[in-house]
PDB file of C-alpha atoms in Angstrom:
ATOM      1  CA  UNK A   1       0.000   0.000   0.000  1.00 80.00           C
ATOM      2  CA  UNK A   2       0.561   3.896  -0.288  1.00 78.00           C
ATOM      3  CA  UNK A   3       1.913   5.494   3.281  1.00 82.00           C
ATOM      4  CA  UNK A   4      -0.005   8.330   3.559  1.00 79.00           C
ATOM      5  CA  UNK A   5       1.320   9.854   6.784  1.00 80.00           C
ATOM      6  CA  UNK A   6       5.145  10.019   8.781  1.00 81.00           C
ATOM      7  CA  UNK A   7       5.599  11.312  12.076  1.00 83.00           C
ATOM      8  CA  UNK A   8       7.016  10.986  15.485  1.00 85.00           C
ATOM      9  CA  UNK A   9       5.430  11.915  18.905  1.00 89.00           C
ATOM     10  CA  UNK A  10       8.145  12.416  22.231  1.00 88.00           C
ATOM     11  CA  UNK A  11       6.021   9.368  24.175  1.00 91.00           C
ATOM     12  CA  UNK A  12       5.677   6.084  23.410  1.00 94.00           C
ATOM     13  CA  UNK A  13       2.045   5.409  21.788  1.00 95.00           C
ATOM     14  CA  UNK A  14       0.213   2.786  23.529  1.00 94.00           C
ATOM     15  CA  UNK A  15      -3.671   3.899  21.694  1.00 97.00           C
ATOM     16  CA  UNK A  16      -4.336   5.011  18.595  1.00 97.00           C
ATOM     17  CA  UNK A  17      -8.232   5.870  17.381  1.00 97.00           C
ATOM     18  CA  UNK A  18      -9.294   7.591  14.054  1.00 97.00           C
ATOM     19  CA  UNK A  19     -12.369   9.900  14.585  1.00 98.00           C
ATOM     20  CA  UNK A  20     -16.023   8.669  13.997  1.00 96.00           C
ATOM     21  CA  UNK A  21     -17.076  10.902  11.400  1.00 96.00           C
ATOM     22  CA  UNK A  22     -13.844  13.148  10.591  1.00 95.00           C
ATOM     23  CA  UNK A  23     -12.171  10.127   8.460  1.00 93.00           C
ATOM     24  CA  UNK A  24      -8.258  12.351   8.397  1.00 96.00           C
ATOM     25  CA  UNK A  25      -8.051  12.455  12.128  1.00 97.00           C
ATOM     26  CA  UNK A  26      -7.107  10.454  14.738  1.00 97.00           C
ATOM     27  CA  UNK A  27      -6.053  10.674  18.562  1.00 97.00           C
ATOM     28  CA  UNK A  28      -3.130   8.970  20.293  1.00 97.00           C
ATOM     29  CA  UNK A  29      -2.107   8.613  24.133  1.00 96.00           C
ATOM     30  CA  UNK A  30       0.787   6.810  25.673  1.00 96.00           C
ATOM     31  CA  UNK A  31       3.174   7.165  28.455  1.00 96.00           C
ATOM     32  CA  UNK A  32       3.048  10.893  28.615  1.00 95.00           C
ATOM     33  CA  UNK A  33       0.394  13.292  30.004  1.00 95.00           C
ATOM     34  CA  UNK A  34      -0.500  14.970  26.484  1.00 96.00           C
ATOM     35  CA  UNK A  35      -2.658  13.148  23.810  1.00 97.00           C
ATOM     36  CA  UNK A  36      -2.637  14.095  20.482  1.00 97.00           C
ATOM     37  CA  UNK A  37      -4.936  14.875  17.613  1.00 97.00           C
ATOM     38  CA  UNK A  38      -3.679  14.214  14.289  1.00 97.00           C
ATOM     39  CA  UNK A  39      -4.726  15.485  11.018  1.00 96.00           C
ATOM     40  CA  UNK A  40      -3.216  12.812   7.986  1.00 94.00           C
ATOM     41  CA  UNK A  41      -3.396  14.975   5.124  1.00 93.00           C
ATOM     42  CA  UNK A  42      -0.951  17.408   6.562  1.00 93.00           C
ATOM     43  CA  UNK A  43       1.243  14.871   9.096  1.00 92.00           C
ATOM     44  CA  UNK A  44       0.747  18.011  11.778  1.00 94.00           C
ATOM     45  CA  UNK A  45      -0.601  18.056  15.217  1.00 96.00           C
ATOM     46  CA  UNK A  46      -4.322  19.411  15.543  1.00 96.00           C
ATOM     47  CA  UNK A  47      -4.593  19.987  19.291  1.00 97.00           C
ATOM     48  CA  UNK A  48      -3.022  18.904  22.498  1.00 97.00           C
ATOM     49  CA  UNK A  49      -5.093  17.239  25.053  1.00 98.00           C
ATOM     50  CA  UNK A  50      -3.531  17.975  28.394  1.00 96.00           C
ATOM     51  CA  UNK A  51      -3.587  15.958  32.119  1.00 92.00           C
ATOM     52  CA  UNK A  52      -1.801  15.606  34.998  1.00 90.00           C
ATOM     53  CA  UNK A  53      -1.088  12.042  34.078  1.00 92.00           C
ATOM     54  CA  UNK A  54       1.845   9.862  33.659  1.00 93.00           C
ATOM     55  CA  UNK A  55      -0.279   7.054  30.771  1.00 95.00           C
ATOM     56  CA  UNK A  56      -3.279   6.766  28.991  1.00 97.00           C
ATOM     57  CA  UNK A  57      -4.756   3.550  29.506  1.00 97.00           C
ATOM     58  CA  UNK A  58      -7.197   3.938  26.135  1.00 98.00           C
ATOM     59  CA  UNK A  59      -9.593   6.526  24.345  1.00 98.00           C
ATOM     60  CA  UNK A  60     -12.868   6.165  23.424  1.00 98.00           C
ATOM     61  CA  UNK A  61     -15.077   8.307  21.018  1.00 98.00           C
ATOM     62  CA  UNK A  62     -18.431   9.301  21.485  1.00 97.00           C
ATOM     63  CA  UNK A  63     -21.610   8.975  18.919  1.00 92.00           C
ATOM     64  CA  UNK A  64     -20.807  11.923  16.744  1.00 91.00           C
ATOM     65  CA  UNK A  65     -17.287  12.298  18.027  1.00 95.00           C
ATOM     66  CA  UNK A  66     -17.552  15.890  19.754  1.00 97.00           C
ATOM     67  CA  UNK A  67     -16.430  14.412  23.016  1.00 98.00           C
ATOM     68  CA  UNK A  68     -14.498  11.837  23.935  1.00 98.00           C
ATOM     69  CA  UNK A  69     -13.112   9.802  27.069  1.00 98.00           C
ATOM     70  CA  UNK A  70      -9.289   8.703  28.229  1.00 97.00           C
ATOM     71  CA  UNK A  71      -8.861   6.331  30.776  1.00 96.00           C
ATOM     72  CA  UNK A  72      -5.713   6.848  32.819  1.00 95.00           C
ATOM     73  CA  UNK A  73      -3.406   5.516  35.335  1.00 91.00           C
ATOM     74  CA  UNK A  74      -4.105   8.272  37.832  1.00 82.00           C
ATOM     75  CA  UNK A  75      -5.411   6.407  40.521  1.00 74.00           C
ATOM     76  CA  UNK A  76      -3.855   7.111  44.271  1.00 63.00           C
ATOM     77  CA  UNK A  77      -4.655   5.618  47.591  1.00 60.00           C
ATOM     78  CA  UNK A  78      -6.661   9.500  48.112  1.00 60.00           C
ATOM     79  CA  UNK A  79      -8.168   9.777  45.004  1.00 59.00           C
ATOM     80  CA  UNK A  80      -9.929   8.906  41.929  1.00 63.00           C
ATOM     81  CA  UNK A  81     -10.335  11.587  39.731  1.00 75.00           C
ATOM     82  CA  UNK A  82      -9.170  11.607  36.384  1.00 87.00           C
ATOM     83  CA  UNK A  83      -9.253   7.610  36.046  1.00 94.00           C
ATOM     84  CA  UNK A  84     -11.738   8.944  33.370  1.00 96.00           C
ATOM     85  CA  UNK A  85     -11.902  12.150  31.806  1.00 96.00           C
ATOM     86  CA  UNK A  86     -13.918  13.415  29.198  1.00 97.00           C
ATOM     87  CA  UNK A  87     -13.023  16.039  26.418  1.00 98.00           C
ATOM     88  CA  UNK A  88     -13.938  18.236  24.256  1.00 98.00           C
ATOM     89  CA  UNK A  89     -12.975  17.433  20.747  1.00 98.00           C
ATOM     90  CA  UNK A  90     -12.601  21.095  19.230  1.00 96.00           C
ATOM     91  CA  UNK A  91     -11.048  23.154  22.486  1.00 97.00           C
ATOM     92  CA  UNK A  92      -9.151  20.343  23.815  1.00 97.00           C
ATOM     93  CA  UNK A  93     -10.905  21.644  27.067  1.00 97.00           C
ATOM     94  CA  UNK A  94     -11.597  19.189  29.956  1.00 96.00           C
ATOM     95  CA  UNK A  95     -15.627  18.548  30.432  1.00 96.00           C
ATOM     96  CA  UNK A  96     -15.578  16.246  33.333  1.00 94.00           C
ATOM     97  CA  UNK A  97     -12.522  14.274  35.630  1.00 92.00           C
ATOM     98  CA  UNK A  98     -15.236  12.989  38.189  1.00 91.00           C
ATOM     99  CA  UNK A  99     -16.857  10.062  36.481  1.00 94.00           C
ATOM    100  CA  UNK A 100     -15.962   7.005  38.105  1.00 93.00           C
ATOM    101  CA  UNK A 101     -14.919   6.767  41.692  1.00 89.00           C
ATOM    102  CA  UNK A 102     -13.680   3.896  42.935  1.00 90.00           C
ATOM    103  CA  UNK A 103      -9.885   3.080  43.221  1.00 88.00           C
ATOM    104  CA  UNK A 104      -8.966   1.112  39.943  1.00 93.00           C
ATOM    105  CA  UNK A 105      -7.827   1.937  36.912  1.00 94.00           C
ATOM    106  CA  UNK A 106      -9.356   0.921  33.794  1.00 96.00           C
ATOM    107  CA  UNK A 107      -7.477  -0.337  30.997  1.00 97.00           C
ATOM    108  CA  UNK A 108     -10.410  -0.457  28.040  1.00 98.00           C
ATOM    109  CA  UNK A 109     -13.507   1.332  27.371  1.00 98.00           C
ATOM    110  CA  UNK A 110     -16.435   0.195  24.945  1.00 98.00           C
ATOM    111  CA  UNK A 111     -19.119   2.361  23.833  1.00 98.00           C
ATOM    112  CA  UNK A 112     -22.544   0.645  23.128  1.00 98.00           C
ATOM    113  CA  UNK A 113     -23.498   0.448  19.559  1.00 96.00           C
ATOM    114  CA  UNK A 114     -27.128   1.726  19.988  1.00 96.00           C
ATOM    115  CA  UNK A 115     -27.731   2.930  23.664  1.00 97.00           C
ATOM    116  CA  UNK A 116     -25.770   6.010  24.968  1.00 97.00           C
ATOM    117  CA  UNK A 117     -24.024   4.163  27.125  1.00 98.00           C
ATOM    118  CA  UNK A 118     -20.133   2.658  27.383  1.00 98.00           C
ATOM    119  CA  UNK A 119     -18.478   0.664  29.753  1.00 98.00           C
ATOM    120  CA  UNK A 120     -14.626   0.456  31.697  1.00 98.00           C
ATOM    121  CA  UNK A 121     -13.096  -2.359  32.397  1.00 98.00           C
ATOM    122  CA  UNK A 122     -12.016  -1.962  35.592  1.00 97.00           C
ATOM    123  CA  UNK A 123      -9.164  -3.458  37.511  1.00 96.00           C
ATOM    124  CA  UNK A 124     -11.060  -4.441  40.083  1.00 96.00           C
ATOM    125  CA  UNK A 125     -12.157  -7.579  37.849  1.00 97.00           C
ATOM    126  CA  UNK A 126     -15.810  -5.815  36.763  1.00 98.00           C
ATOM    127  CA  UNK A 127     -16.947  -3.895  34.097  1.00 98.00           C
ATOM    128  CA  UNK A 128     -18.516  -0.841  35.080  1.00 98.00           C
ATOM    129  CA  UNK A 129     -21.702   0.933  33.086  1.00 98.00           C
ATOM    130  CA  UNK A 130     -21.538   4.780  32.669  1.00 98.00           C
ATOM    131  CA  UNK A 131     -24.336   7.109  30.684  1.00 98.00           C
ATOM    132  CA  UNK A 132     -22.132   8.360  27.463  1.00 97.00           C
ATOM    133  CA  UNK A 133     -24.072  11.948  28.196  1.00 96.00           C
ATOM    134  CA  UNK A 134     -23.490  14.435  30.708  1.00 95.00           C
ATOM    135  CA  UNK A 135     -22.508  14.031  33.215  1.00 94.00           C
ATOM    136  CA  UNK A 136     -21.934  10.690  32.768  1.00 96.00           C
ATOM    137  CA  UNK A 137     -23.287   8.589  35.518  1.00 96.00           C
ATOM    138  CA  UNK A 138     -22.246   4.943  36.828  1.00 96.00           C
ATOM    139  CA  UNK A 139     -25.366   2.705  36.642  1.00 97.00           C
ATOM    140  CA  UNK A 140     -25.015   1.231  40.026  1.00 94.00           C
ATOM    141  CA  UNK A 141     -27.405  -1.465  39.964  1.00 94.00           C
ATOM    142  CA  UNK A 142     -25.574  -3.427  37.009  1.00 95.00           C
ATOM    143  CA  UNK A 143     -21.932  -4.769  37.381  1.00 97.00           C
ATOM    144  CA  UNK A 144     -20.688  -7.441  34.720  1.00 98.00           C
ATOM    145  CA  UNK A 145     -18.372  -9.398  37.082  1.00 97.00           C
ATOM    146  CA  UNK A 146     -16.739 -13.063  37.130  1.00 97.00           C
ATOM    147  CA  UNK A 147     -13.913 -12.317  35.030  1.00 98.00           C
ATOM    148  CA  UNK A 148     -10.488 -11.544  36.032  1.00 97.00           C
ATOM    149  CA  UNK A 149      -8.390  -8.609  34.894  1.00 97.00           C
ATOM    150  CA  UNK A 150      -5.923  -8.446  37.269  1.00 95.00           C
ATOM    151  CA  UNK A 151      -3.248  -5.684  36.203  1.00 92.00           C
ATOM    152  CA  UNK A 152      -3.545  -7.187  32.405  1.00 96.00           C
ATOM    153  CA  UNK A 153      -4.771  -4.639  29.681  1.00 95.00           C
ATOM    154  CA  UNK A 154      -7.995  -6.484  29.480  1.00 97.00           C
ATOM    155  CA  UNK A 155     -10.060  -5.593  26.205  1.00 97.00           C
ATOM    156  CA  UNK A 156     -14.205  -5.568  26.439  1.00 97.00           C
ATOM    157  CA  UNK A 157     -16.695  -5.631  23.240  1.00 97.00           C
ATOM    158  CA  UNK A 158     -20.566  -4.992  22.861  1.00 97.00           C
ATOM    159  CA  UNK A 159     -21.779  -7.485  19.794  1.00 95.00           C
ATOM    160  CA  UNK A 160     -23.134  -5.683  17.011  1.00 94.00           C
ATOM    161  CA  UNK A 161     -26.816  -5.721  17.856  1.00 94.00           C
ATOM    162  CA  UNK A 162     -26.083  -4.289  21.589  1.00 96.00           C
ATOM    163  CA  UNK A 163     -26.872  -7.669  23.375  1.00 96.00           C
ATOM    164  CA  UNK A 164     -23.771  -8.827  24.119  1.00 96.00           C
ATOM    165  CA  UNK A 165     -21.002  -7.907  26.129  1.00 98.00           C
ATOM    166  CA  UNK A 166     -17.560 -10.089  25.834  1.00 98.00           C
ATOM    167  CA  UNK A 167     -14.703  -9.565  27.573  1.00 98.00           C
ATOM    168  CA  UNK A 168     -11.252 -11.601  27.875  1.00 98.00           C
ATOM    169  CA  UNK A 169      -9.402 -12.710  31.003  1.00 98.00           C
ATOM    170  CA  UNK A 170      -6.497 -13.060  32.763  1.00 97.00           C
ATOM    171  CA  UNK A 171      -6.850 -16.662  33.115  1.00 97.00           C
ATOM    172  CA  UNK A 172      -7.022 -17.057  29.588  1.00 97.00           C
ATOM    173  CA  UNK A 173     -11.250 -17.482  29.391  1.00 97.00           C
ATOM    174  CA  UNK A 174     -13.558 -15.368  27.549  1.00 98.00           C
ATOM    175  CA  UNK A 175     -16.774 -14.591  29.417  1.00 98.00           C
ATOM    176  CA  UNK A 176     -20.029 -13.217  27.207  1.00 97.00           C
ATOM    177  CA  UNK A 177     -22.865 -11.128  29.478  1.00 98.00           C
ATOM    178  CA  UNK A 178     -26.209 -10.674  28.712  1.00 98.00           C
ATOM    179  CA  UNK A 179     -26.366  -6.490  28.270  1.00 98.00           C
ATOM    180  CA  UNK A 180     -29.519  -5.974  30.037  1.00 97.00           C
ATOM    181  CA  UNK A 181     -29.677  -8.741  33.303  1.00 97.00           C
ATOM    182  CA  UNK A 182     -25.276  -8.666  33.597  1.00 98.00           C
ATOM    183  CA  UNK A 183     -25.539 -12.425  33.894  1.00 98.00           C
ATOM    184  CA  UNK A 184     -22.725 -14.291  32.280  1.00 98.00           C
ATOM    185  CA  UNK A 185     -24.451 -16.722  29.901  1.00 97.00           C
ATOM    186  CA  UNK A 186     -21.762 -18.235  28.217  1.00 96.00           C
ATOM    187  CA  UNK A 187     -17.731 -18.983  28.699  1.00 97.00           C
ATOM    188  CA  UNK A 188     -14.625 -20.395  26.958  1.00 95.00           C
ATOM    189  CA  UNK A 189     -11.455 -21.471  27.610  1.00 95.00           C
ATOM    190  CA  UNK A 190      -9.462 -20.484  24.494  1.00 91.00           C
ATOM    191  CA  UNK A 191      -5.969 -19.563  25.954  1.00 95.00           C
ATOM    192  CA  UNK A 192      -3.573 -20.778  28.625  1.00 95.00           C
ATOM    193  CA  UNK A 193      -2.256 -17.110  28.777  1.00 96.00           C
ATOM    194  CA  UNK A 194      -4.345 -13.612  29.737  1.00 97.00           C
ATOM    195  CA  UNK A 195      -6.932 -13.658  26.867  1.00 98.00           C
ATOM    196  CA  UNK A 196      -6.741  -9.814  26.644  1.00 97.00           C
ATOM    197  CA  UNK A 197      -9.061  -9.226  23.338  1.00 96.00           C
ATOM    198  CA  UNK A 198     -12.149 -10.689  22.417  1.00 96.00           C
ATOM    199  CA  UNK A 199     -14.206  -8.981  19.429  1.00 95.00           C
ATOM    200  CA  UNK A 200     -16.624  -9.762  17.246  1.00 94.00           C
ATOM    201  CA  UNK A 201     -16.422  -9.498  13.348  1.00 93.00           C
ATOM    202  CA  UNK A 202     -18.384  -6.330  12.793  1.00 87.00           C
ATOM    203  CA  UNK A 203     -20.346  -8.217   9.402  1.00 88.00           C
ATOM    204  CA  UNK A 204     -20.405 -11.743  10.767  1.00 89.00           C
ATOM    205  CA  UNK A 205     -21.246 -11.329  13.963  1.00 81.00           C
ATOM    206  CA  UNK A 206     -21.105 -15.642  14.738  1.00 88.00           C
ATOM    207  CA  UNK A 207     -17.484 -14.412  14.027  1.00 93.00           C
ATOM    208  CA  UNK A 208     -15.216 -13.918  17.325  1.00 95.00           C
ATOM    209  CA  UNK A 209     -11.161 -13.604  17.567  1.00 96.00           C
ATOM    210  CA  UNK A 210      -9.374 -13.934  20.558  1.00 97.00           C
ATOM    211  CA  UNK A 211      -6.052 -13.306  21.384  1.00 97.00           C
ATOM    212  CA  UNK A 212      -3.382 -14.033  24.207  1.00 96.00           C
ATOM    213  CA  UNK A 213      -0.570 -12.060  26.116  1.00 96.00           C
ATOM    214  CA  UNK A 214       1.802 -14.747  24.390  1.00 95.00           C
ATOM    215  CA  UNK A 215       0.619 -13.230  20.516  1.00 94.00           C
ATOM    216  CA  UNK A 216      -1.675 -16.576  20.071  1.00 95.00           C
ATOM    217  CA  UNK A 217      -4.706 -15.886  17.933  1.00 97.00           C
ATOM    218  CA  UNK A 218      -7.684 -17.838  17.725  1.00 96.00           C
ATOM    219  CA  UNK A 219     -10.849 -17.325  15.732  1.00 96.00           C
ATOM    220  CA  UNK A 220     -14.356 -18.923  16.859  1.00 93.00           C
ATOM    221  CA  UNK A 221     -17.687 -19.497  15.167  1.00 90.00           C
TER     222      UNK A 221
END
């Protein structure tokens, strides 16, 4: 193929996402407190996304891609704020660093594909449900919990149609929750390593890959 775009950034990139409906821009965090907005067609920085951070964790659009979230590893023994914060696309300007509250840090975020709503995977080995609207509030009576995460950069996945929620695990399994009740209904046992990605394929959704923290992929019907 063509390369399109060359540059460097002073941090080591750890996320990468291309904007929902601006198709020449994308965002990237890594081990640095700034994130980045790129535009392709010129290989030059759009805006600088600033936080008293030392790593984003991952980034996550919203519908329409005016805001979005970063999850971080700014969580002390005194605090929580700014495990998730939520920007403003255009002025870069900080809407909200009070969305989730308890003490773990949350190393992917999946936004639903037809309800404003998007979840964190949270270290403490749930996935937590948040509003994707101002001001973005935890739903407290649903928890999707039995898998393990344990300090691993655990990926989560709503299927296609919304109903499903997969996730990976650090003991290698991949656990599928019913949306609405948070009940697991169905588990595998793909990998003898952290399974750390489980998604669907977005036109077949009987489709699922799977991958390990030892590089072993694995596709499932």
């Amino acid at each position: 193929g063509k390369q399109i775009f060359s540059n460097r950034t002073e941090f080591r990139i750890s996320v990468l996402k291309f904007h929902p409906t601006e198709s020449n821009v994308f965002i990237c965090g890594g081990f640095s407190p700034e994130i980045k907005a790129w535009d392709v067609r010129t290989s030059k920085v759009l805006r600088v996304y600033k936080a008293a951070v030392q790593q984003t964790l991952d980034i996550l659009f919203l519908p329409e891609g005016r805001e979005f979230l970063t999850s971080t590893d700014a969580v002390s023994r005194d605090s929580a704020d700014r495990t998730i914060i939520a920007w403003d696309f255009q002025s870069a300007a900080k809407i909200s660093n009070q969305i989730f509250h308890e003490r773990y840090t949350c190393p992917s975020l999946a936004l639903h594909p037809k309800e404003s709503m998007f979840v964190a995977q949270t270290n403490g080995n749930y996935m937590a449900l948040f509003s994707a609207q101002r001001p973005y509030r935890i739903n407290k009576k649903k928890r999707y919990e039995g898998h393990k995460v344990e300090g691993f950069a655990v990926g989560c996945e709503f299927s296609p149609d919304g109903t499903l929620l997969v996730t990976g695990s650090s003991d290698g399994k991949v656990f599928f929750y019913n949306y609405h009740t948070a009940r697991i209904i169905r588990t595998l046992s793909p990998h003898k390593e952290a399974c750390v990605s489980a998604i669907f394929h977005p036109v077949l959704p009987s489709l699922l890959a799977t991958c390990d923290w030892a590089g072993e992929i694995k596709i499932w019907q």
